[in-house]
PDB file of C-alpha atoms and ligand atoms in Angstrom:
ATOM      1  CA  UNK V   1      -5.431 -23.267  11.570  1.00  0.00           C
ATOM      2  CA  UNK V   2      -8.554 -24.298   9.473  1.00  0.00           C
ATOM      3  CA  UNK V   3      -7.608 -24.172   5.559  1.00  0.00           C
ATOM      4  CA  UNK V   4      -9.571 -22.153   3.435  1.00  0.00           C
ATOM      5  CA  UNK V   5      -9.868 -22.270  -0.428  1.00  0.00           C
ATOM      6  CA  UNK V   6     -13.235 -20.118  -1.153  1.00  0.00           C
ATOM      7  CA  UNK V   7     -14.182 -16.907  -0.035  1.00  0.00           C
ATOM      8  CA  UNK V   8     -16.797 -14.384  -0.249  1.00  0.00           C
ATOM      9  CA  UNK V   9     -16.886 -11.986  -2.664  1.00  0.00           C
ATOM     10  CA  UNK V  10     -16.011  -8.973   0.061  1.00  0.00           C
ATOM     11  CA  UNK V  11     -13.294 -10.790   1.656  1.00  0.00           C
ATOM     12  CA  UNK V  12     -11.551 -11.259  -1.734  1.00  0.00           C
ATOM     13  CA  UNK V  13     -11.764  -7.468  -2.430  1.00  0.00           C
ATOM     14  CA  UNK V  14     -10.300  -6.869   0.869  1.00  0.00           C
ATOM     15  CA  UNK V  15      -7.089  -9.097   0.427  1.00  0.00           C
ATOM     16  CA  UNK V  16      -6.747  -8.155  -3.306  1.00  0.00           C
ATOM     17  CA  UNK V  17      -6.600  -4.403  -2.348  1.00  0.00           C
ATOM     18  CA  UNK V  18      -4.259  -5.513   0.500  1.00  0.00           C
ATOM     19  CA  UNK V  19      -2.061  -7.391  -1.735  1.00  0.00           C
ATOM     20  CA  UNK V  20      -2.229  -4.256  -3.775  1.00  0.00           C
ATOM     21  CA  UNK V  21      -1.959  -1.684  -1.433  1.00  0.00           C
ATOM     22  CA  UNK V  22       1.678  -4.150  -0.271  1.00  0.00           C
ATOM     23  CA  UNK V  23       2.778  -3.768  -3.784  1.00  0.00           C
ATOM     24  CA  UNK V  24       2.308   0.123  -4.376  1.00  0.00           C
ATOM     25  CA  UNK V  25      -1.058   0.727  -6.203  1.00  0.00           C
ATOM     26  CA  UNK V  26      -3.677   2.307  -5.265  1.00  0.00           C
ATOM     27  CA  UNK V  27      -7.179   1.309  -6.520  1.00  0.00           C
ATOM     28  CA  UNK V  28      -7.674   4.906  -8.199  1.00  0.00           C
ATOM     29  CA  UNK V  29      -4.703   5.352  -9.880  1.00  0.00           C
ATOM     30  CA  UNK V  30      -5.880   1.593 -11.311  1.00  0.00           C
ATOM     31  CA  UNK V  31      -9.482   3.172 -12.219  1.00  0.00           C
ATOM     32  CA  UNK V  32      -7.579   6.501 -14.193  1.00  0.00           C
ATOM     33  CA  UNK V  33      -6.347   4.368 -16.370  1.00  0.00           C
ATOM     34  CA  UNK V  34      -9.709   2.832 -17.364  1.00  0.00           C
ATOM     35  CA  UNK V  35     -11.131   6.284 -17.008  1.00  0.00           C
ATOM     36  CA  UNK V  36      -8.055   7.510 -19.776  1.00  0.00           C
ATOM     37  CA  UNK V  37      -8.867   4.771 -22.095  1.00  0.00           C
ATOM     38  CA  UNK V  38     -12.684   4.765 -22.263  1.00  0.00           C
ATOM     39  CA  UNK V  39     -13.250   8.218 -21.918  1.00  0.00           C
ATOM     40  CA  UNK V  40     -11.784   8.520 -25.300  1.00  0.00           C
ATOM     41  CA  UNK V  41     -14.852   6.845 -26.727  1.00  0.00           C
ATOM     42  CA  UNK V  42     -17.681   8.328 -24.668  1.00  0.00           C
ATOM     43  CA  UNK V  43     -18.463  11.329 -22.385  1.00  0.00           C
ATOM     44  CA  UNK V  44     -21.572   9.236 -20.340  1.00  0.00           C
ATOM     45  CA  UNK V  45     -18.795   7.929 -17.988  1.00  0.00           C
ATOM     46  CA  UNK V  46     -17.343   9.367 -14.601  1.00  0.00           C
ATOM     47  CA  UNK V  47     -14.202   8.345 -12.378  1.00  0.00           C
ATOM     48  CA  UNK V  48     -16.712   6.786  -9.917  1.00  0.00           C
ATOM     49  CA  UNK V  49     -18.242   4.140 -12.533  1.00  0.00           C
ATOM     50  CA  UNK V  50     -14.235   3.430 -13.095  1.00  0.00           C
ATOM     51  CA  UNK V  51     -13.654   2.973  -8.967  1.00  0.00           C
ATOM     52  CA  UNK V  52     -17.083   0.817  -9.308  1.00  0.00           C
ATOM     53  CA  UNK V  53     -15.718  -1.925 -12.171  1.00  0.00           C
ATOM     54  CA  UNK V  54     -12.205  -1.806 -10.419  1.00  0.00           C
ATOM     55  CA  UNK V  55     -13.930  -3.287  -7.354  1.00  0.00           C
ATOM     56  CA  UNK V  56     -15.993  -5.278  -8.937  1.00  0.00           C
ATOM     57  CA  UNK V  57     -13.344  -6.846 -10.998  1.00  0.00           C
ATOM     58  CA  UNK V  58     -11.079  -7.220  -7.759  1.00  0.00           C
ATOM     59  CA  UNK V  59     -14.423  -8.974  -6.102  1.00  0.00           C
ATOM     60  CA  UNK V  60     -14.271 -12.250  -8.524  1.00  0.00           C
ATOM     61  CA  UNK V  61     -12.430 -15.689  -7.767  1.00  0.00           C
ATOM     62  CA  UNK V  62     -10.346 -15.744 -11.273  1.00  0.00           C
ATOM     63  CA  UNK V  63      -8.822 -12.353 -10.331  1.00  0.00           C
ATOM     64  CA  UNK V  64      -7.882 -13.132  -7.092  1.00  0.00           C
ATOM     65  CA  UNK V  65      -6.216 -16.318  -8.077  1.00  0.00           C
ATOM     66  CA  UNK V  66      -4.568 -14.573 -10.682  1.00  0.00           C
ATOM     67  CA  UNK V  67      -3.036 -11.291  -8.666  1.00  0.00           C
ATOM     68  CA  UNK V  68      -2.769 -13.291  -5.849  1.00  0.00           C
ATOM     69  CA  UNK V  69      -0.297 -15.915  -7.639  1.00  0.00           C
ATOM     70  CA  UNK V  70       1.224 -13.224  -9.533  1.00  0.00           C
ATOM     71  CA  UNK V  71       1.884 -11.312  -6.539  1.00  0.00           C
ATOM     72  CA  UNK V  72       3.135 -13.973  -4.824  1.00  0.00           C
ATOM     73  CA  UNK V  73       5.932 -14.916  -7.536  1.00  0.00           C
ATOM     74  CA  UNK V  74       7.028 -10.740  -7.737  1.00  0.00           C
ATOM     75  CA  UNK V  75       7.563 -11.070  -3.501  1.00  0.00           C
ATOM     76  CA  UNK V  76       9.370 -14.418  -4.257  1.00  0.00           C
ATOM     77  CA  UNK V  77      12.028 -13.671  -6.854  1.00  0.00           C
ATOM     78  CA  UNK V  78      12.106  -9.949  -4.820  1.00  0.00           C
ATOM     79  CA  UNK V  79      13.433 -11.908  -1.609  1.00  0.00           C
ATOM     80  CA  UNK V  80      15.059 -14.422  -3.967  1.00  0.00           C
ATOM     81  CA  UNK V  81      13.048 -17.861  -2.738  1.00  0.00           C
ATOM     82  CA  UNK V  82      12.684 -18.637  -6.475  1.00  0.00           C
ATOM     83  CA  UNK V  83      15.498 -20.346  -7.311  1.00  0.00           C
ATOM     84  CA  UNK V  84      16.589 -22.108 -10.575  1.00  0.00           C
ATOM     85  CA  UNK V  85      17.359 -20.250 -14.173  1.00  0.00           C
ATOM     86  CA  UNK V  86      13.767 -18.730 -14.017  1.00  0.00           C
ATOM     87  CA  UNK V  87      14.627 -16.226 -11.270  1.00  0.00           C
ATOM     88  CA  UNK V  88      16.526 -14.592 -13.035  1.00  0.00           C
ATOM     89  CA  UNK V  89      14.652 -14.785 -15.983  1.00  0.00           C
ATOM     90  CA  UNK V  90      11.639 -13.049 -13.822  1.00  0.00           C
ATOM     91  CA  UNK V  91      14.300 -10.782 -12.327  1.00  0.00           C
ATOM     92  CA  UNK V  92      15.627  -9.536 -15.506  1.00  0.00           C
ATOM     93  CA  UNK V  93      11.817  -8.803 -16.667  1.00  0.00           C
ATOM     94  CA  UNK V  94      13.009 -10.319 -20.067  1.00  0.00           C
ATOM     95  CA  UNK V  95      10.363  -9.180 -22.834  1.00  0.00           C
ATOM     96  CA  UNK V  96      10.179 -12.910 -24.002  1.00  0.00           C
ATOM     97  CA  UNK V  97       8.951 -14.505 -21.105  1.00  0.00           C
ATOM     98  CA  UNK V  98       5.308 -13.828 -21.870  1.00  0.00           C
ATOM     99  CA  UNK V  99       3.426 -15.638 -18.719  1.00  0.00           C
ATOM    100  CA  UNK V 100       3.120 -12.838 -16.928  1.00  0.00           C
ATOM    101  CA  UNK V 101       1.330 -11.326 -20.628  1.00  0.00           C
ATOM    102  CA  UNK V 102      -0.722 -14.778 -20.497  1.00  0.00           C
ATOM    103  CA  UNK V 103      -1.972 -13.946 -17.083  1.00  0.00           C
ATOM    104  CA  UNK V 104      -3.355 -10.180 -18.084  1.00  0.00           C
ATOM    105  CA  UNK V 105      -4.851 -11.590 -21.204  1.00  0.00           C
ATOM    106  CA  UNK V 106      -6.955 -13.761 -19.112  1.00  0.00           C
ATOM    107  CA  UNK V 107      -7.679 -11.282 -16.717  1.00  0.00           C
ATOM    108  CA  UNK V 108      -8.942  -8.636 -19.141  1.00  0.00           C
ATOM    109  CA  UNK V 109     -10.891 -10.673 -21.138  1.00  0.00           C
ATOM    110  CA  UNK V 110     -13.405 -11.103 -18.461  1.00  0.00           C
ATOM    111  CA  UNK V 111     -16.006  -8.576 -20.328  1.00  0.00           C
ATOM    112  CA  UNK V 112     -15.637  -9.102 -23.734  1.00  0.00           C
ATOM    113  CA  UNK V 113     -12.594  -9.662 -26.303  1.00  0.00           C
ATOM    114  CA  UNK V 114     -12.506  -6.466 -26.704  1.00  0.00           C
ATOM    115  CA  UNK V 115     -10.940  -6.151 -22.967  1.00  0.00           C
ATOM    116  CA  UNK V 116      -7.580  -8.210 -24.277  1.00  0.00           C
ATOM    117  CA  UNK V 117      -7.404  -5.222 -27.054  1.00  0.00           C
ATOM    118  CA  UNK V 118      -7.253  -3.211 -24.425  1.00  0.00           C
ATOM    119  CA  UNK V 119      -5.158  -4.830 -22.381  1.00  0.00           C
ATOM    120  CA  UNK V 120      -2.858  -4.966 -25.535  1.00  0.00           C
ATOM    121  CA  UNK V 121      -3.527  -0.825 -25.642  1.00  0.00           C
ATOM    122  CA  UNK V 122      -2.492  -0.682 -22.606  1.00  0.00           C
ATOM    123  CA  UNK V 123       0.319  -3.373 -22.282  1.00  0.00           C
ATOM    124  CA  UNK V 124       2.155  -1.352 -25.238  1.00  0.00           C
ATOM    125  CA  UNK V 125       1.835   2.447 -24.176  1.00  0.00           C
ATOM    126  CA  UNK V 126       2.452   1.643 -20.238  1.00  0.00           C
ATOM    127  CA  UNK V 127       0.076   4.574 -19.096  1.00  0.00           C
ATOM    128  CA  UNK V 128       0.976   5.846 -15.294  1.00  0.00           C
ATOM    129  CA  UNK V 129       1.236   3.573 -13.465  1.00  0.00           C
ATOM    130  CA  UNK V 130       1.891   0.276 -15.115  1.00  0.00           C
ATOM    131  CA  UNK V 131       4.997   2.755 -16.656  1.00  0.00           C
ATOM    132  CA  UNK V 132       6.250   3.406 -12.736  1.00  0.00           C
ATOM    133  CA  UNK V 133       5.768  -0.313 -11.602  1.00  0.00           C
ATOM    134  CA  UNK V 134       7.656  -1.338 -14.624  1.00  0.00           C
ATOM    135  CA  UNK V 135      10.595   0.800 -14.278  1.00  0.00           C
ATOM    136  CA  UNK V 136      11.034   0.295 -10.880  1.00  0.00           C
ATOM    137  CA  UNK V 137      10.642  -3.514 -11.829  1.00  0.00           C
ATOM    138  CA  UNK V 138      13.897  -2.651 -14.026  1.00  0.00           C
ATOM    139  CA  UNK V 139      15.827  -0.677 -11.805  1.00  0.00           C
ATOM    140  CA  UNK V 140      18.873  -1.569  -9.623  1.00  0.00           C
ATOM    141  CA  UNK V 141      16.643  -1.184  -6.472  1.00  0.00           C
ATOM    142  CA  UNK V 142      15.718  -5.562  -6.604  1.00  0.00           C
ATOM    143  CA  UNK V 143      11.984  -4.355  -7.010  1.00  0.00           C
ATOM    144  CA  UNK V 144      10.130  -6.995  -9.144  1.00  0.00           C
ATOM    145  CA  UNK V 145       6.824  -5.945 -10.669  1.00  0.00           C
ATOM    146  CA  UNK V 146       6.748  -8.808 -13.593  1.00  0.00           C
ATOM    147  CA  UNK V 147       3.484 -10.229 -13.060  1.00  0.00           C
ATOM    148  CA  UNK V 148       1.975  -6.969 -11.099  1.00  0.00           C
ATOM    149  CA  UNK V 149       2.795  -4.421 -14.249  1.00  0.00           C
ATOM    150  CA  UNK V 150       0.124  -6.692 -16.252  1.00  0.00           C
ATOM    151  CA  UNK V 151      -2.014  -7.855 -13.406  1.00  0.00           C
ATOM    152  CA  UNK V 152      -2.777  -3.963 -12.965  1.00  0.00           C
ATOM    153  CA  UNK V 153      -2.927  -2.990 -16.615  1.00  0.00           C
ATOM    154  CA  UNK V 154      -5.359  -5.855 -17.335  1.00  0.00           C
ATOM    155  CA  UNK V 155      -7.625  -4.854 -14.234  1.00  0.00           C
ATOM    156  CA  UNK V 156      -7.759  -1.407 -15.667  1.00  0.00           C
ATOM    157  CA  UNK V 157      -8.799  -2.596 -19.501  1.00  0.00           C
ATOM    158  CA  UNK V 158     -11.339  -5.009 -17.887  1.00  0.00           C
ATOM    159  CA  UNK V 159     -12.671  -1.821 -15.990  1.00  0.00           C
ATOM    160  CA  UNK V 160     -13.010   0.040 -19.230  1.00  0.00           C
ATOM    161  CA  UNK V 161     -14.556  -2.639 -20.940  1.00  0.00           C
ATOM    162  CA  UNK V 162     -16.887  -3.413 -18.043  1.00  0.00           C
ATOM    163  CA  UNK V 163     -18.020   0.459 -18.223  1.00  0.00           C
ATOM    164  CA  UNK V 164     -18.382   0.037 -21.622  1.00  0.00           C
ATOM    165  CA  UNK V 165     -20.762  -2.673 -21.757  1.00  0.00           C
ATOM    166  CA  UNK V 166     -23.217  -1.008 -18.838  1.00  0.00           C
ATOM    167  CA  UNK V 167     -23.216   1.862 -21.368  1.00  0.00           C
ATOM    168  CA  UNK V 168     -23.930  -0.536 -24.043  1.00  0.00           C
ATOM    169  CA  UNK V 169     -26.470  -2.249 -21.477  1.00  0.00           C
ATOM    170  CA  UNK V 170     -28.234   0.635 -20.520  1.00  0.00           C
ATOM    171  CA  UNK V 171     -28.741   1.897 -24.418  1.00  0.00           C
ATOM    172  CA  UNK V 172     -30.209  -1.555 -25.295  1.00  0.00           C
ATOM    173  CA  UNK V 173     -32.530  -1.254 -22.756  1.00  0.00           C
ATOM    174  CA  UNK V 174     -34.188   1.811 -24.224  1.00  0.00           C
ATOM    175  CA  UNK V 175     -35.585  -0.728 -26.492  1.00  0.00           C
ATOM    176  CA  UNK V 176     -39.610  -0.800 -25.403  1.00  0.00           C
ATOM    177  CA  UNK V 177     -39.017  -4.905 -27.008  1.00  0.00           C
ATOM    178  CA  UNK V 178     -36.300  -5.142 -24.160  1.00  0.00           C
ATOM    179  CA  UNK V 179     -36.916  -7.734 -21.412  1.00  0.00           C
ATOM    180  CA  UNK V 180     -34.840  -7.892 -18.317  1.00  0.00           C
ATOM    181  CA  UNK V 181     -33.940 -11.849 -16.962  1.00  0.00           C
ATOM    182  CA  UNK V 182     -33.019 -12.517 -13.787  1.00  0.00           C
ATOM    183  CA  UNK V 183     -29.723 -13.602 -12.859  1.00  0.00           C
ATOM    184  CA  UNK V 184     -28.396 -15.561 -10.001  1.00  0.00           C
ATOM    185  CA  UNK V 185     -25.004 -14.137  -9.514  1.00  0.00           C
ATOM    186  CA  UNK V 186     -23.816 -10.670  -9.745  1.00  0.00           C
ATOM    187  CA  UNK V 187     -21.457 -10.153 -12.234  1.00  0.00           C
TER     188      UNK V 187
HETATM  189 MG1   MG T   1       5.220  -7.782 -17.016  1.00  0.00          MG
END
């Protein structure tokens, strides 16, 4: 079969919602959590524009490579193909390791810095469902959700920061001195 390394834009929302989807989360119960967190700070947002910047987020190449690999190393060390003292060190879920932390950073910085605050909002008070992924990544059921409990939570602060700055976006262009540019790729 012909090897592939890019794709378009729609076919890596399709396989990241797949890949989801496979791992138990639902692209909604993503967006609530971005809806919870920004709608704290402003009333000119609705669960739709939260759906929106959830599918936009899942559309770009640096967040499929990331949930893709991330993923990938949960199904791994869930069927035990990781071998060496790291699987159980992903196994175990142990608060040290940190990569799978690295990886949401990334991920939710996408929009702004203030997206890894977020991320850090969310990483700490494990809202919905980054709390169900990451007990059942803990319980005796061989579940591991390392990498997805931080792939999802990251997803969801880079969808409230996305919202954020359209709101932000949209005020600034209220300005009659405002003048729009052009851009090549849709971000
Ligand atoms: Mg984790």
């Amino acid at each position: 079969m012909e090897k592939r390394t890019l794709f378009s834009r729609s076919e890596m929302l399709q396989m990241n919602s797949e890949r989801l989807k496979e791992r138990g989360v639902k692209i909604e119960e993503i967006a609530e959590v971005a809806y919870a967190q920004q709608s704290k700070w402003t009333d000119v947002i609705s669960r739709q524009d939260c759906i929106d910047s959830v599918e936009k987020i899942l559309s770009l190449r640096d967040t499929f490579h990331i949930l893709q690999l991330g993923a990938e190393i949960d199904r791994l060390t869930e069927t035990g193909e990781i071998k060496g003292p790291i699987r159980d060190v992903l196994n175990a879920d142990l608060g040290l390791f940190g990569i799978d932390e690295l990886f949401g950073l990334e991920l939710a910085g996408i929009y702004g810095t203030i997206g890894k605050t977020n991320f850090g909002d969310i990483d700490v008070n494990k809202p919905e469902v980054i709390e169900r992924l990451n007990t059942a990544g803990k319980g005796d059921k061989k579940e591991c959700h390392t990498f997805m409990d931080d792939i999802v939570g990251a997803i969801a602060a880079a969808a409230s920061t996305r919202v954020a700055q359209i709101i932000n976006e949209t005020e600034a262009r209220k300005d009659p001195r405002y003048k729009e540019i052009k851009l090549d790729f849709d971000v």
